[in-house]
mmCIF file of C-alpha atoms in Angstrom:
data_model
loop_
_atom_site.group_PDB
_atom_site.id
_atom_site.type_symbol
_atom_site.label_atom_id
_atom_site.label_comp_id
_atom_site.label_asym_id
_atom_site.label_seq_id
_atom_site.Cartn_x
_atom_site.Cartn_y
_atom_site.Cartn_z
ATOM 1 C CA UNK M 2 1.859 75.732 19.580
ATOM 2 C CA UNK M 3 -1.755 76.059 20.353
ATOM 3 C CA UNK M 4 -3.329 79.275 21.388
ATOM 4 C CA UNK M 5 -7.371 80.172 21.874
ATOM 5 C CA UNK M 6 -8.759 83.112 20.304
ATOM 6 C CA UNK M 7 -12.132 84.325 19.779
ATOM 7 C CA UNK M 8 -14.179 83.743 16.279
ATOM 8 C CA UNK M 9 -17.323 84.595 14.399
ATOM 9 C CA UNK M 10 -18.280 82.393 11.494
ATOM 10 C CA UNK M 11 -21.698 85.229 10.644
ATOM 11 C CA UNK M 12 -22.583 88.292 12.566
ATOM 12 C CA UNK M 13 -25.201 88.825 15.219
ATOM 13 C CA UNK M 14 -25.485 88.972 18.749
ATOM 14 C CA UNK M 15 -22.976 87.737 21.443
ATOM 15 C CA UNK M 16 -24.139 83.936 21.075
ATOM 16 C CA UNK M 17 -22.197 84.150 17.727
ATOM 17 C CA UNK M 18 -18.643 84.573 19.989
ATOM 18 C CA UNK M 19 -16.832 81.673 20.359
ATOM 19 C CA UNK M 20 -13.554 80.673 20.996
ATOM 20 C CA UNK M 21 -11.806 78.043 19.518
ATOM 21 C CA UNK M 22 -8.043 76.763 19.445
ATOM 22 C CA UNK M 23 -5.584 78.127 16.842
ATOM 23 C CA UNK M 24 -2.416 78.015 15.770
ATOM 24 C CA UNK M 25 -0.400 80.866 16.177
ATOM 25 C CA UNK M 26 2.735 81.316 13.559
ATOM 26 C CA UNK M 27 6.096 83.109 13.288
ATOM 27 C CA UNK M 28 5.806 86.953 12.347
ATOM 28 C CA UNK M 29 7.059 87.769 8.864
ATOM 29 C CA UNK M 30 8.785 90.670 8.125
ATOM 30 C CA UNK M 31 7.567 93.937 9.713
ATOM 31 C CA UNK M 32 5.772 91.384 12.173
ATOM 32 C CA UNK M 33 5.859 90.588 15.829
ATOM 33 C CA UNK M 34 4.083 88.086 18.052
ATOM 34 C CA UNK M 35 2.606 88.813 21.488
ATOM 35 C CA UNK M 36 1.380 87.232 24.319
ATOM 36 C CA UNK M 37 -1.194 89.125 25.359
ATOM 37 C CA UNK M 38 -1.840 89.486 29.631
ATOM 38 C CA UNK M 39 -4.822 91.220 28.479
ATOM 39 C CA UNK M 40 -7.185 92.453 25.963
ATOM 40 C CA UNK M 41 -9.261 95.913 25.709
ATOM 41 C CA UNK M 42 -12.936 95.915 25.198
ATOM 42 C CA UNK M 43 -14.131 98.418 22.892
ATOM 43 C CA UNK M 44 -17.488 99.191 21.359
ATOM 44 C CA UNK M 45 -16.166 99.226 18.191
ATOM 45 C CA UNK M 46 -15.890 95.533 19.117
ATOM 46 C CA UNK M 47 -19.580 95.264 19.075
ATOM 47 C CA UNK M 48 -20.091 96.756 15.514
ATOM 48 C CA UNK M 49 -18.207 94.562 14.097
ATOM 49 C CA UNK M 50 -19.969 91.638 15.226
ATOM 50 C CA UNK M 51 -23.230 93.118 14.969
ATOM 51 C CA UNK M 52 -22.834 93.780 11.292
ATOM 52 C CA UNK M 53 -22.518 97.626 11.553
ATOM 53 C CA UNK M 54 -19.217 97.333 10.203
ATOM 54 C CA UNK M 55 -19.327 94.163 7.153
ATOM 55 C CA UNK M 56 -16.243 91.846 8.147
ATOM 56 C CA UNK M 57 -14.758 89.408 5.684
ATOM 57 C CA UNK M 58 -15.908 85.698 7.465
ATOM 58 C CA UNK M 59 -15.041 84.301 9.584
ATOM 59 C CA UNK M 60 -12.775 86.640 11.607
ATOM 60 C CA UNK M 61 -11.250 86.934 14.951
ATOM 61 C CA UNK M 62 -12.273 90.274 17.120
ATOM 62 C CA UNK M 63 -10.794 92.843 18.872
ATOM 63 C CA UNK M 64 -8.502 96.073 18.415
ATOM 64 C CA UNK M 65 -6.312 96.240 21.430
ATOM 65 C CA UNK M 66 -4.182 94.903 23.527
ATOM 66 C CA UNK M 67 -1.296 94.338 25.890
ATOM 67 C CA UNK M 68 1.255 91.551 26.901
ATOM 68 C CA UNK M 69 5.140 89.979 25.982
ATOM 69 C CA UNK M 70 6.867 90.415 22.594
ATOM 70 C CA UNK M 71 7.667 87.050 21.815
ATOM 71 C CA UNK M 72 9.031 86.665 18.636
ATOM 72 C CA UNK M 73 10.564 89.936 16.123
ATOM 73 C CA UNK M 74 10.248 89.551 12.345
ATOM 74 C CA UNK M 75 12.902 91.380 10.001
ATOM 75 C CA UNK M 76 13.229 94.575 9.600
ATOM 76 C CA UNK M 77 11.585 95.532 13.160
ATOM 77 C CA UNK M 78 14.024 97.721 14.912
ATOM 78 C CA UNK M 79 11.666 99.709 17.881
ATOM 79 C CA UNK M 80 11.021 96.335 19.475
ATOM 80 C CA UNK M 81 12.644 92.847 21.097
ATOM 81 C CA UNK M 82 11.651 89.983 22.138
ATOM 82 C CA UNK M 83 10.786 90.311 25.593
ATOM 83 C CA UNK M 84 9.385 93.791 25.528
ATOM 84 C CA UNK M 85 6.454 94.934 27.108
ATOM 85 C CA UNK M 86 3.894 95.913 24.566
ATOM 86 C CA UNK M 87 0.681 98.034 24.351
ATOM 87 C CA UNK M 88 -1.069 98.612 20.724
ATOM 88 C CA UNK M 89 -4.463 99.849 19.448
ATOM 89 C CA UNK M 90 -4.878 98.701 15.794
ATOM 90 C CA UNK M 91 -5.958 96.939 12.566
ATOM 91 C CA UNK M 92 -5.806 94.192 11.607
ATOM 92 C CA UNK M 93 -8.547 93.360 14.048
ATOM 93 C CA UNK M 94 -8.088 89.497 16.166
ATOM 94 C CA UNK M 95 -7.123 90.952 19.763
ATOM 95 C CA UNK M 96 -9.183 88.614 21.653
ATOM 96 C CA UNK M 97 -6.655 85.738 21.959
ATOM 97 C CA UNK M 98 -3.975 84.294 24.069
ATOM 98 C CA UNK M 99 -1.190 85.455 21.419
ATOM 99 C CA UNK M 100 -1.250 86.593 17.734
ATOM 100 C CA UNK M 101 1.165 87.981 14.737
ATOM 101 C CA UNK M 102 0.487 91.522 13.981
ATOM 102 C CA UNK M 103 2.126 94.644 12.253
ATOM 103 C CA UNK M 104 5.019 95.886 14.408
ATOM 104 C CA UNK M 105 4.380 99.405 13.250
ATOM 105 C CA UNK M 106 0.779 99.137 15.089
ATOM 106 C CA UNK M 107 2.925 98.164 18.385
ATOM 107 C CA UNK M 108 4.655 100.248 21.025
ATOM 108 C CA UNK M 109 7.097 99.795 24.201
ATOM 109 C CA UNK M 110 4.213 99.681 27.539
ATOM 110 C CA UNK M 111 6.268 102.013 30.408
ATOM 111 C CA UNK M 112 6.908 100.058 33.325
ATOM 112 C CA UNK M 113 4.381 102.519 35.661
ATOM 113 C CA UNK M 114 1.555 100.847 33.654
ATOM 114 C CA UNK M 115 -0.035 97.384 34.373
ATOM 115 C CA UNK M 116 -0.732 95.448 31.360
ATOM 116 C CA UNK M 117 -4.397 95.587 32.312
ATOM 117 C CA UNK M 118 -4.042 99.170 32.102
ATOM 118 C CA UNK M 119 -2.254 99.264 28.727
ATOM 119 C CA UNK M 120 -5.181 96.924 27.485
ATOM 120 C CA UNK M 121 -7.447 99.391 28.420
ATOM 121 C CA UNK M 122 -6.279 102.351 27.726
ATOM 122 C CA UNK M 123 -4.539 102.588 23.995
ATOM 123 C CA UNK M 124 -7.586 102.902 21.985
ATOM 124 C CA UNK M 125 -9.730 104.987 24.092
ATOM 125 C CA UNK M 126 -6.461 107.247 25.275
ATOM 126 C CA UNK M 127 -5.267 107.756 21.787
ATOM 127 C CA UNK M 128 -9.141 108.184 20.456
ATOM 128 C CA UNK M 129 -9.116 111.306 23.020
ATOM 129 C CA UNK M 130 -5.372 112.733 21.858
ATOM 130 C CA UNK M 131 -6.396 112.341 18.114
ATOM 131 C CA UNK M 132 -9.889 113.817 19.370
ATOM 132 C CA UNK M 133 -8.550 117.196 21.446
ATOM 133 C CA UNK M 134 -5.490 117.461 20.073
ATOM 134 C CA UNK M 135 -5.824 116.900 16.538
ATOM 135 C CA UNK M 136 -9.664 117.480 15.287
ATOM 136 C CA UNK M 137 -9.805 120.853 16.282
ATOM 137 C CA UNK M 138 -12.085 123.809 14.924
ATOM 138 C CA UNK M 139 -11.174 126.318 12.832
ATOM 139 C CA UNK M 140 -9.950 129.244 15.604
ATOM 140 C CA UNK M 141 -8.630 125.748 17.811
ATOM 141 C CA UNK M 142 -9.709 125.539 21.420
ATOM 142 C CA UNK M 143 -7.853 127.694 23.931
ATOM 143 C CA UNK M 144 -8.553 127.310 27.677
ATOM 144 C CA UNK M 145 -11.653 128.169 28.800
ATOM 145 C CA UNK M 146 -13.572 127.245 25.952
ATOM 146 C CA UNK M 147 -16.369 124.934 26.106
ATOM 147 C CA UNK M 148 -16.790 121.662 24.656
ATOM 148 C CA UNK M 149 -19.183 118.913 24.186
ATOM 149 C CA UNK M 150 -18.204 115.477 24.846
ATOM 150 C CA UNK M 151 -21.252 112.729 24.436
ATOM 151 C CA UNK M 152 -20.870 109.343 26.664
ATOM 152 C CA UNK M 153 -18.730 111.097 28.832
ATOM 153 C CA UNK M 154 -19.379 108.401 31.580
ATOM 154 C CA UNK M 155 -17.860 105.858 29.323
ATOM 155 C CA UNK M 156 -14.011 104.383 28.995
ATOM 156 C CA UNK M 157 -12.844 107.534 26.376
ATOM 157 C CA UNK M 158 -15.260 109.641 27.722
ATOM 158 C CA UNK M 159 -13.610 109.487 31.243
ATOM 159 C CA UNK M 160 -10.035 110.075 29.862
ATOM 160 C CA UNK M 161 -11.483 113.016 27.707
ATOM 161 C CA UNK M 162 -13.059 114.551 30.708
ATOM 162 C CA UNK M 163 -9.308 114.327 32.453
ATOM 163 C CA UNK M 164 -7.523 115.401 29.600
ATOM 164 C CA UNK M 165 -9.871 118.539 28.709
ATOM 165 C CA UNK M 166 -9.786 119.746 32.202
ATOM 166 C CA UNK M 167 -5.949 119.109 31.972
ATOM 167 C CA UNK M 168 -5.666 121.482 28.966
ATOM 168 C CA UNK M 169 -7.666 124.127 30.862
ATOM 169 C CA UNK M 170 -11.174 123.047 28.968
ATOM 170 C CA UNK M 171 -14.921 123.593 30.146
ATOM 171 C CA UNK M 172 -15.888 120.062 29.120
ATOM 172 C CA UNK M 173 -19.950 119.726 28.743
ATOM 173 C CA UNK M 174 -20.582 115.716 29.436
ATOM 174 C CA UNK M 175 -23.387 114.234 28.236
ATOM 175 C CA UNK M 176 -24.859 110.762 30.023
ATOM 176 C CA UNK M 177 -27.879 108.432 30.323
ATOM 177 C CA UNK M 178 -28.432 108.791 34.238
ATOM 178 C CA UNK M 179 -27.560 110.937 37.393
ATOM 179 C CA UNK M 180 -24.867 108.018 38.993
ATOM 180 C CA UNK M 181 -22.889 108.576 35.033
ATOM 181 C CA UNK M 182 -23.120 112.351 35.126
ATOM 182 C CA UNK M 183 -21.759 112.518 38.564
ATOM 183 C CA UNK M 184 -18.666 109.990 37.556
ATOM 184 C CA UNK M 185 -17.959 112.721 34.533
ATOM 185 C CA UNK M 186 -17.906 115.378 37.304
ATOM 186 C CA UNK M 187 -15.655 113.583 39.556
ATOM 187 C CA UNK M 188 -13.071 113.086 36.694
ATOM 188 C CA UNK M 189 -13.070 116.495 35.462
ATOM 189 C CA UNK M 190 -15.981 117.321 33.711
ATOM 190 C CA UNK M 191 -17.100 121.163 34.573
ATOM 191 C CA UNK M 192 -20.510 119.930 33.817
ATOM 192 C CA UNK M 193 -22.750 116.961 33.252
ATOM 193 C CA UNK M 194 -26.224 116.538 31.476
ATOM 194 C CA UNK M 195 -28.757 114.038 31.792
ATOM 195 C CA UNK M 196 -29.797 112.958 28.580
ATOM 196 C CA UNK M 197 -32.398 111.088 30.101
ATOM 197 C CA UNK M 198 -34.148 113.545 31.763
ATOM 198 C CA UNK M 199 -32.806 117.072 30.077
ATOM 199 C CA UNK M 200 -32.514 118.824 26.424
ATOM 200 C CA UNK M 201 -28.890 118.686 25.391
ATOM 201 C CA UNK M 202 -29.286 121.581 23.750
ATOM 202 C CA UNK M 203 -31.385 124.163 26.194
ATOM 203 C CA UNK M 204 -29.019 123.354 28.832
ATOM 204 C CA UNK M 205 -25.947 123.866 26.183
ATOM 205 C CA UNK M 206 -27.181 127.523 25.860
ATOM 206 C CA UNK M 207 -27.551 128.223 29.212
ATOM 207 C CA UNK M 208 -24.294 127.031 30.324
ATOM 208 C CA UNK M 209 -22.659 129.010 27.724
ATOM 209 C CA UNK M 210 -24.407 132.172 27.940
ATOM 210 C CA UNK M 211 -26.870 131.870 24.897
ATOM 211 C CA UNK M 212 -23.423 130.776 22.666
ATOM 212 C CA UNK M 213 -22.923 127.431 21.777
ATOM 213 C CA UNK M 214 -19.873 124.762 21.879
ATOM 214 C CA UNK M 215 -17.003 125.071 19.352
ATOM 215 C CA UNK M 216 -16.891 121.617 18.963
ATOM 216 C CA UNK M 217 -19.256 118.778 19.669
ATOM 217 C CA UNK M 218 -17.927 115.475 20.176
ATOM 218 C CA UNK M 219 -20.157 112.401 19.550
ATOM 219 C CA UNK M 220 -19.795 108.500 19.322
ATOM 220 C CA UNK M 221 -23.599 108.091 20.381
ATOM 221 C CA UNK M 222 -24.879 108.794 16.468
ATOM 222 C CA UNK M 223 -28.845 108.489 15.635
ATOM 223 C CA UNK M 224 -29.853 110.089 18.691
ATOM 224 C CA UNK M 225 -27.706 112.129 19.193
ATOM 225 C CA UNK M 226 -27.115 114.445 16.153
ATOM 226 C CA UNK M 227 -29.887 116.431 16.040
ATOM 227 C CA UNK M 228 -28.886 118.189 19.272
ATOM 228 C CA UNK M 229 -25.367 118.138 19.092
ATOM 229 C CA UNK M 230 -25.703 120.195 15.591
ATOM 230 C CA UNK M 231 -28.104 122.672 17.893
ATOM 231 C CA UNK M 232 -25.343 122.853 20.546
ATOM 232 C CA UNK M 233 -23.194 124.301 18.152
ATOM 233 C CA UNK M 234 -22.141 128.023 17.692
ATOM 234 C CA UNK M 235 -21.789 129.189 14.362
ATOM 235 C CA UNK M 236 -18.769 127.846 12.998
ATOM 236 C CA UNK M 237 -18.279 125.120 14.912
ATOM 237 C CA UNK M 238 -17.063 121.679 14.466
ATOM 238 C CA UNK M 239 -19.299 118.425 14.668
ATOM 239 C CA UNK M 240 -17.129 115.663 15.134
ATOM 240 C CA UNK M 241 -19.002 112.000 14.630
ATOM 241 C CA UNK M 242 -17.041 109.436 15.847
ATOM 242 C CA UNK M 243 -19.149 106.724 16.493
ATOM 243 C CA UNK M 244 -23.076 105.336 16.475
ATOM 244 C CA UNK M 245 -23.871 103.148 19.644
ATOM 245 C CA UNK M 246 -27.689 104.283 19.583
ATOM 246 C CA UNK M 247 -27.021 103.828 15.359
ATOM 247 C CA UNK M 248 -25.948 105.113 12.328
ATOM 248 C CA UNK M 249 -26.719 108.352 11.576
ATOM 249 C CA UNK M 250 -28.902 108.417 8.532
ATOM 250 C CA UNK M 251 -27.884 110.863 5.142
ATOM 251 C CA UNK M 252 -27.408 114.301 6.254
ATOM 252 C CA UNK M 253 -28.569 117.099 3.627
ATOM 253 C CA UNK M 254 -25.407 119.568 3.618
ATOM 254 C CA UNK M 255 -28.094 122.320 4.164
ATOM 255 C CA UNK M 256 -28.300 121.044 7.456
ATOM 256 C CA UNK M 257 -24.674 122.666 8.315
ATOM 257 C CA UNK M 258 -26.032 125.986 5.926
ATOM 258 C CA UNK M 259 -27.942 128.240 8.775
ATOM 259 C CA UNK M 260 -24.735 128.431 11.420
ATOM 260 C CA UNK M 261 -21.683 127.613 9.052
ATOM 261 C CA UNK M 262 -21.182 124.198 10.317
ATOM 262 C CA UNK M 263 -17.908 122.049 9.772
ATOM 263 C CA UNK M 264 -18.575 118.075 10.223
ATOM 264 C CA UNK M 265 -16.126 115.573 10.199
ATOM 265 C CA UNK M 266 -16.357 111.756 10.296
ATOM 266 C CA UNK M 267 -12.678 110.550 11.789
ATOM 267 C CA UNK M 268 -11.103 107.370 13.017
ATOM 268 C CA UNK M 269 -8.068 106.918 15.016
ATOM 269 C CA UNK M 270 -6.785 104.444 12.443
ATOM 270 C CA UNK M 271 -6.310 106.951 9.642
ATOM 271 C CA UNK M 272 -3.831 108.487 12.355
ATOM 272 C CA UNK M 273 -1.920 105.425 13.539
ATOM 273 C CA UNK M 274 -1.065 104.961 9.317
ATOM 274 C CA UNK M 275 2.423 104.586 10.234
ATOM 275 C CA UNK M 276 4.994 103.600 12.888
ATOM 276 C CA UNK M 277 6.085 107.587 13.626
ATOM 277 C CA UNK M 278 3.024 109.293 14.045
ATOM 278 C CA UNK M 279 1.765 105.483 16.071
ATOM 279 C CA UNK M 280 4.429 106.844 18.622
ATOM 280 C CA UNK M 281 3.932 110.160 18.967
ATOM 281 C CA UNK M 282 -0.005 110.395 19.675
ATOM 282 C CA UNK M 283 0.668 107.074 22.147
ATOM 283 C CA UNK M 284 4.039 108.971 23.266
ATOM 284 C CA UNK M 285 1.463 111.733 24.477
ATOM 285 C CA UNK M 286 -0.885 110.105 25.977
ATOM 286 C CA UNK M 287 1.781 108.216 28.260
ATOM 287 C CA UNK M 288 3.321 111.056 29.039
ATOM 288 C CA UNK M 289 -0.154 113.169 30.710
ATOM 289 C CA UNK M 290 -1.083 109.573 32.421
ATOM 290 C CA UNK M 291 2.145 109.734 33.910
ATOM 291 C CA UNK M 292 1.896 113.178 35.207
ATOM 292 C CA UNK M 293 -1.025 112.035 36.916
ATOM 293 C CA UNK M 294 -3.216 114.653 35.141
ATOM 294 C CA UNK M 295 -5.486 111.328 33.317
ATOM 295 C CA UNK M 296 -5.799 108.495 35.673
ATOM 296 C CA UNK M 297 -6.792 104.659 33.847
ATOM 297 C CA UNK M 298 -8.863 103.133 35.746
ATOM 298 C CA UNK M 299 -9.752 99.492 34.833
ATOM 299 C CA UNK M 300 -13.741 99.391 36.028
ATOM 300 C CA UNK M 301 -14.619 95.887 34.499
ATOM 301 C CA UNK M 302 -13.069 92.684 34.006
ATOM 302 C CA UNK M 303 -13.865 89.333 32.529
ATOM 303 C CA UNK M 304 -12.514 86.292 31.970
ATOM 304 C CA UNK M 305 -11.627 85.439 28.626
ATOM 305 C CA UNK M 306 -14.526 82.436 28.700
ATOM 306 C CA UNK M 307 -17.079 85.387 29.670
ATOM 307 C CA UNK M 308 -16.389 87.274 26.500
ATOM 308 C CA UNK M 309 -20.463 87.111 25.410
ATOM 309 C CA UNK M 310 -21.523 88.027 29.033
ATOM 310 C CA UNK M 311 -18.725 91.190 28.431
ATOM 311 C CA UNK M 312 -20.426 92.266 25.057
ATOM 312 C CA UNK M 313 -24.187 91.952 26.357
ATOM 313 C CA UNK M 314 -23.206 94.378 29.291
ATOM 314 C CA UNK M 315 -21.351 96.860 27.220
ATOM 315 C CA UNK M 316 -24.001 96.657 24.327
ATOM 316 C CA UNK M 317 -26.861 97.297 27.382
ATOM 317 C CA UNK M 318 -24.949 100.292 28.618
ATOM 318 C CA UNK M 319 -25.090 99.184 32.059
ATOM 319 C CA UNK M 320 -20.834 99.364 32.393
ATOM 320 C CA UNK M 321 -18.733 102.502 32.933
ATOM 321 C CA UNK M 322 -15.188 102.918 32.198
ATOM 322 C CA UNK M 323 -12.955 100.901 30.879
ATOM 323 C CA UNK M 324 -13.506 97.096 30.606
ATOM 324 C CA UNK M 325 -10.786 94.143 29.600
ATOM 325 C CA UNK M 326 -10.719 90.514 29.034
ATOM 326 C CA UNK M 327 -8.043 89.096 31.257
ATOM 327 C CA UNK M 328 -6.261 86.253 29.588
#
């Protein structure tokens, strides 16, 4: 059976994305296959084929997605063939019509979510459980507290701002113009700053009385860090998990030496290292998206031939939300 999935043969810009017909096997043991209805766009997607993140060529791309189990492997018990199925995981190779994968990566999609929305929504959902929930500072966060989330007009910056105010959380978003910050107010933020036009930091203090954040949450990087480590109280926890604007470059740990810091560098993969744990942070976040509390909102959708127009918009910053390819 032939199947079309996107490939890089070098990294680079979106030119290098093209797709290309494949042949899609049987799973193995511990394997399934899906169909996928549609595929999540992530900007993780982007450092990979940039080169941020070395691949082994040539490789497929993409992390997430959502369609039909068609085919179970031995020794998969949690799912059947004709299941509908969400996932967020390695190996990367989303963007295609079907694939063989892990089944302990893969979860049952409730019926009160589209695929599209399952696409959308497992890696940036989960990001923001294993982000609030799990990477927490040292006295945790109790409602009330204030918070720094960077990119909040993005697709997990949008679910954290619902799911902090959910928890009873001042969230502080961060965005690049006055149409972003007032999207992060409208889904929950209790207050937005203009990067653009403001200092992160001065406006940090003033919102919380001359204090500082617990926690600062960041997946901007390089120009980012130097405030976010100045929004922080003493004590608190900076949390890098990710570098659209770049990498950050060597930190000296005397940097963290005048307040106390903590840093930590997570991913969401570490978390999702087995089957259990896969179901109980994507258990959680399907349970406060049913409660209505977070809300996934597909903003942007392509069609799988318009996968380079899809990575030049999210790479300019000019989306907001969550984006999928539609298959």
């Amino acid at each position: 059976m032939s199947d079309r999935a996107v490939r890089i043969e070098q990294q680079g810009g979106p030119e290098v994305l093209r797709i290309e017909s494949v042949q899609v096997g049987d799973p193995g043991p511990g394997e399934i296959r899906i169909r996928h209805h549609a595929c999540g766009l992530n900007y993780i997607d982007i450092y990979h084929r940039s080169g941020v993140y070395p691949l082994t060529l040539p490789t497929g791309l993409g992390m997430e997605g959502a369609g039909i189990v068609e085919a179970v492997g031995e020794d998969v018990t949690h799912l059947r063939v004709g299941d509908r199925a969400a996932y967020a995981s390695n190996p990367i190779g989303a963007y295609a019509s079907a694939r063989v994968m892990p089944a302990r990566c893969v979860v049952k999609l409730p019926d009160f979510l589209s695929f599209e929305q399952g696409a959308a929504m497992m890696l940036k959902g989960m990001t923001v459980q294993y982000l609030l929930r799990r990477t927490l500072p040292q006295a945790g966060l109790q409602p009330g507290d204030h918070v720094l989330f960077h990119a909040a007009a993005g697709g997990v910056g949008l679910i954290a701002c619902q799911w902090a105010k959910a928890l009873g959380l001042q969230l502080i978003g961060t965005a690049g113009s006055d149409a972003k910050c007032r999207l992060a107010l409208d889904h929950g933020a209790a207050f937005a700053i203009n990067y653009a036009t403001e200092n992160v930091a001065e406006r940090v203090r003033e919102i919380t009385g001359g204090q500082g954040v617990k926690v600062v949450y960041d997946s901007v990087g390089a120009s980012t860090w130097e405030g976010s480590l100045a929004s922080l109280r003493p004590f608190g926890l900076m949390v890098s998990f990710g570098n659209a604007s770049g990498v950050v470059p060597p930190v000296p740990l005397t940097a963290l030496a005048a307040k106390g810091l903590y840093l930590t560098r997570p991913s969401l993969f570490t978390h999702l290292s087995s089957q259990a744990v896969t179901q109980e942070i994507a258990g959680e976040l399907f349970k406060v998206v049913e409660s209505g509390a977070v809300r996934i909102e597909v903003e942007n959708r392509y069609p799988f031939d318009e996968v380079q127009r899809a990575h030049r918009e999210m790479e300019a910053r000019t989306t907001t939300g969550s984006s999928v390819l539609l298959i």
